[in-house]
JSON list of C-alpha atoms in Angstrom, two decimals:
[
{"chain": "B", "resi": 1334, "resn": "TRP", "atom": "CA", "xyz": [104.82, 119.78, 94.56]},
{"chain": "B", "resi": 1335, "resn": "GLN", "atom": "CA", "xyz": [103.81, 123.26, 95.70]},
{"chain": "B", "resi": 1336, "resn": "MET", "atom": "CA", "xyz": [106.37, 123.22, 98.54]},
{"chain": "B", "resi": 1337, "resn": "ILE", "atom": "CA", "xyz": [109.09, 121.92, 96.23]},
{"chain": "B", "resi": 1338, "resn": "LYS", "atom": "CA", "xyz": [108.36, 124.67, 93.71]},
{"chain": "B", "resi": 1339, "resn": "ASP", "atom": "CA", "xyz": [108.10, 127.43, 96.32]},
{"chain": "B", "resi": 1340, "resn": "GLU", "atom": "CA", "xyz": [111.10, 126.51, 98.45]},
{"chain": "B", "resi": 1341, "resn": "LEU", "atom": "CA", "xyz": [113.53, 124.68, 96.20]},
{"chain": "B", "resi": 1342, "resn": "LEU", "atom": "CA", "xyz": [112.97, 125.92, 92.66]},
{"chain": "B", "resi": 1343, "resn": "LEU", "atom": "CA", "xyz": [111.40, 129.37, 92.38]},
{"chain": "B", "resi": 1344, "resn": "PRO", "atom": "CA", "xyz": [113.96, 131.16, 94.59]},
{"chain": "B", "resi": 1345, "resn": "PHE", "atom": "CA", "xyz": [116.67, 130.09, 92.16]},
{"chain": "B", "resi": 1346, "resn": "ILE", "atom": "CA", "xyz": [115.14, 129.82, 88.68]},
{"chain": "B", "resi": 1347, "resn": "ASP", "atom": "CA", "xyz": [112.47, 131.48, 86.57]},
{"chain": "B", "resi": 1348, "resn": "LEU", "atom": "CA", "xyz": [110.16, 128.51, 86.17]},
{"chain": "B", "resi": 1349, "resn": "LYS", "atom": "CA", "xyz": [107.11, 128.71, 83.92]},
{"chain": "B", "resi": 1350, "resn": "THR", "atom": "CA", "xyz": [104.64, 125.91, 84.57]},
{"chain": "B", "resi": 1351, "resn": "GLU", "atom": "CA", "xyz": [101.32, 124.59, 83.37]},
{"chain": "B", "resi": 1352, "resn": "TYR", "atom": "CA", "xyz": [99.17, 122.75, 85.88]},
{"chain": "B", "resi": 1353, "resn": "TYR", "atom": "CA", "xyz": [96.87, 119.83, 85.15]},
{"chain": "B", "resi": 1354, "resn": "ASP", "atom": "CA", "xyz": [94.67, 118.59, 88.01]},
{"chain": "B", "resi": 1355, "resn": "LEU", "atom": "CA", "xyz": [94.74, 114.79, 87.82]},
{"chain": "B", "resi": 1356, "resn": "GLY", "atom": "CA", "xyz": [92.67, 114.33, 90.97]},
{"chain": "B", "resi": 1357, "resn": "LEU", "atom": "CA", "xyz": [89.70, 111.98, 90.59]},
{"chain": "B", "resi": 1358, "resn": "GLU", "atom": "CA", "xyz": [87.11, 114.74, 90.96]},
{"chain": "B", "resi": 1359, "resn": "TYR", "atom": "CA", "xyz": [88.51, 116.78, 88.07]},
{"chain": "B", "resi": 1360, "resn": "ARG", "atom": "CA", "xyz": [89.23, 113.74, 85.93]},
{"chain": "B", "resi": 1361, "resn": "ASN", "atom": "CA", "xyz": [85.57, 112.81, 86.40]},
{"chain": "B", "resi": 1362, "resn": "GLN", "atom": "CA", "xyz": [84.38, 116.35, 85.51]},
{"chain": "B", "resi": 1363, "resn": "THR", "atom": "CA", "xyz": [86.42, 116.33, 82.29]},
{"chain": "B", "resi": 1364, "resn": "ASN", "atom": "CA", "xyz": [85.70, 112.69, 81.37]},
{"chain": "B", "resi": 1365, "resn": "ASP", "atom": "CA", "xyz": [89.45, 112.18, 81.87]},
{"chain": "B", "resi": 1366, "resn": "GLN", "atom": "CA", "xyz": [90.30, 114.65, 79.08]},
{"chain": "B", "resi": 1367, "resn": "VAL", "atom": "CA", "xyz": [92.62, 116.40, 81.52]},
{"chain": "B", "resi": 1368, "resn": "THR", "atom": "CA", "xyz": [94.87, 113.32, 81.55]},
{"chain": "B", "resi": 1369, "resn": "ILE", "atom": "CA", "xyz": [95.13, 113.37, 77.77]},
{"chain": "B", "resi": 1370, "resn": "ASP", "atom": "CA", "xyz": [95.75, 117.12, 77.82]},
{"chain": "B", "resi": 1371, "resn": "SER", "atom": "CA", "xyz": [98.57, 116.67, 80.33]},
{"chain": "B", "resi": 1372, "resn": "ALA", "atom": "CA", "xyz": [100.20, 114.02, 78.13]},
{"chain": "B", "resi": 1373, "resn": "GLU", "atom": "CA", "xyz": [99.96, 116.34, 75.11]},
{"chain": "B", "resi": 1374, "resn": "ALA", "atom": "CA", "xyz": [101.59, 119.14, 77.11]},
{"chain": "B", "resi": 1375, "resn": "THR", "atom": "CA", "xyz": [104.36, 116.75, 78.14]},
{"chain": "B", "resi": 1376, "resn": "LYS", "atom": "CA", "xyz": [105.01, 115.96, 74.48]},
{"chain": "B", "resi": 1377, "resn": "LYS", "atom": "CA", "xyz": [104.97, 119.67, 73.62]},
{"chain": "B", "resi": 1378, "resn": "TYR", "atom": "CA", "xyz": [107.38, 120.77, 76.36]},
{"chain": "B", "resi": 1379, "resn": "GLY", "atom": "CA", "xyz": [109.44, 117.58, 76.68]},
{"chain": "B", "resi": 1380, "resn": "VAL", "atom": "CA", "xyz": [109.20, 117.48, 80.47]},
{"chain": "B", "resi": 1381, "resn": "ALA", "atom": "CA", "xyz": [106.67, 116.88, 83.24]},
{"chain": "B", "resi": 1382, "resn": "VAL", "atom": "CA", "xyz": [106.39, 116.36, 86.97]},
{"chain": "B", "resi": 1383, "resn": "LYS", "atom": "CA", "xyz": [103.54, 114.09, 88.00]},
{"chain": "B", "resi": 1384, "resn": "CYS", "atom": "CA", "xyz": [102.54, 113.63, 91.60]},
{"chain": "B", "resi": 1385, "resn": "ALA", "atom": "CA", "xyz": [100.77, 110.60, 93.03]},
{"chain": "B", "resi": 1386, "resn": "THR", "atom": "CA", "xyz": [97.22, 109.98, 91.84]},
{"chain": "B", "resi": 1387, "resn": "ILE", "atom": "CA", "xyz": [94.45, 107.53, 92.68]},
{"chain": "B", "resi": 1388, "resn": "THR", "atom": "CA", "xyz": [93.57, 104.78, 90.24]},
{"chain": "B", "resi": 1389, "resn": "PRO", "atom": "CA", "xyz": [89.89, 104.09, 90.94]},
{"chain": "B", "resi": 1390, "resn": "ASN", "atom": "CA", "xyz": [88.50, 100.77, 92.08]},
{"chain": "B", "resi": 1391, "resn": "ALA", "atom": "CA", "xyz": [84.94, 99.78, 92.97]},
{"chain": "B", "resi": 1392, "resn": "ALA", "atom": "CA", "xyz": [85.11, 101.50, 96.37]},
{"chain": "B", "resi": 1393, "resn": "ARG", "atom": "CA", "xyz": [86.44, 104.72, 94.82]},
{"chain": "B", "resi": 1394, "resn": "MET", "atom": "CA", "xyz": [83.64, 104.64, 92.23]},
{"chain": "B", "resi": 1395, "resn": "THR", "atom": "CA", "xyz": [81.13, 105.02, 95.07]},
{"chain": "B", "resi": 1396, "resn": "GLU", "atom": "CA", "xyz": [83.27, 107.32, 97.23]},
{"chain": "B", "resi": 1397, "resn": "TYR", "atom": "CA", "xyz": [83.84, 109.84, 94.42]},
{"chain": "B", "resi": 1398, "resn": "ASP", "atom": "CA", "xyz": [80.56, 109.22, 92.55]},
{"chain": "B", "resi": 1399, "resn": "LEU", "atom": "CA", "xyz": [82.51, 108.51, 89.36]},
{"chain": "B", "resi": 1400, "resn": "LYS", "atom": "CA", "xyz": [80.87, 108.31, 85.94]},
{"chain": "B", "resi": 1401, "resn": "GLU", "atom": "CA", "xyz": [83.08, 105.35, 85.09]},
{"chain": "B", "resi": 1402, "resn": "MET", "atom": "CA", "xyz": [86.15, 103.55, 86.39]},
{"chain": "B", "resi": 1403, "resn": "TRP", "atom": "CA", "xyz": [88.82, 105.73, 84.82]},
{"chain": "B", "resi": 1404, "resn": "LYS", "atom": "CA", "xyz": [92.05, 104.08, 83.77]},
{"chain": "B", "resi": 1405, "resn": "SER", "atom": "CA", "xyz": [95.28, 104.72, 85.60]},
{"chain": "B", "resi": 1406, "resn": "PRO", "atom": "CA", "xyz": [96.54, 108.19, 84.64]},
{"chain": "B", "resi": 1407, "resn": "ASN", "atom": "CA", "xyz": [100.05, 106.72, 84.68]},
{"chain": "B", "resi": 1408, "resn": "GLY", "atom": "CA", "xyz": [99.08, 104.21, 82.00]},
{"chain": "B", "resi": 1409, "resn": "THR", "atom": "CA", "xyz": [97.20, 106.78, 79.92]},
{"chain": "B", "resi": 1410, "resn": "ILE", "atom": "CA", "xyz": [100.13, 109.20, 79.95]},
{"chain": "B", "resi": 1411, "resn": "ARG", "atom": "CA", "xyz": [102.68, 106.44, 79.37]},
{"chain": "B", "resi": 1412, "resn": "ALA", "atom": "CA", "xyz": [100.73, 105.17, 76.34]},
{"chain": "B", "resi": 1413, "resn": "ALA", "atom": "CA", "xyz": [100.43, 108.68, 74.88]},
{"chain": "B", "resi": 1414, "resn": "LEU", "atom": "CA", "xyz": [104.19, 109.14, 75.24]},
{"chain": "B", "resi": 1415, "resn": "ASP", "atom": "CA", "xyz": [104.98, 105.63, 73.93]},
{"chain": "B", "resi": 1416, "resn": "GLY", "atom": "CA", "xyz": [106.72, 105.09, 77.25]},
{"chain": "B", "resi": 1417, "resn": "THR", "atom": "CA", "xyz": [107.66, 102.11, 79.33]},
{"chain": "B", "resi": 1418, "resn": "VAL", "atom": "CA", "xyz": [108.16, 101.20, 83.00]},
{"chain": "B", "resi": 1419, "resn": "PHE", "atom": "CA", "xyz": [111.64, 100.49, 84.33]},
{"chain": "B", "resi": 1420, "resn": "ARG", "atom": "CA", "xyz": [111.99, 98.65, 87.60]},
{"chain": "B", "resi": 1421, "resn": "ALA", "atom": "CA", "xyz": [115.27, 98.10, 89.42]}
]
């Protein structure tokens, strides 16, 4: 995302962004509130770019010392936006 912004967008447009860290470490620190906050910002601004994230499993629980097995951020955001998945 950083490279896309720096090389493909910012040279051509004045882009104001808000950043929400959806990495497991920060989701764990915020008790996944950051995911909810990012969904609320998406509703407010009507647009978002979301990069790949890890949905935890048992191995990730140990690896990242997670407080709990957080839900998929994709699902949390999709539910907050009343969204759906399209597959072709």
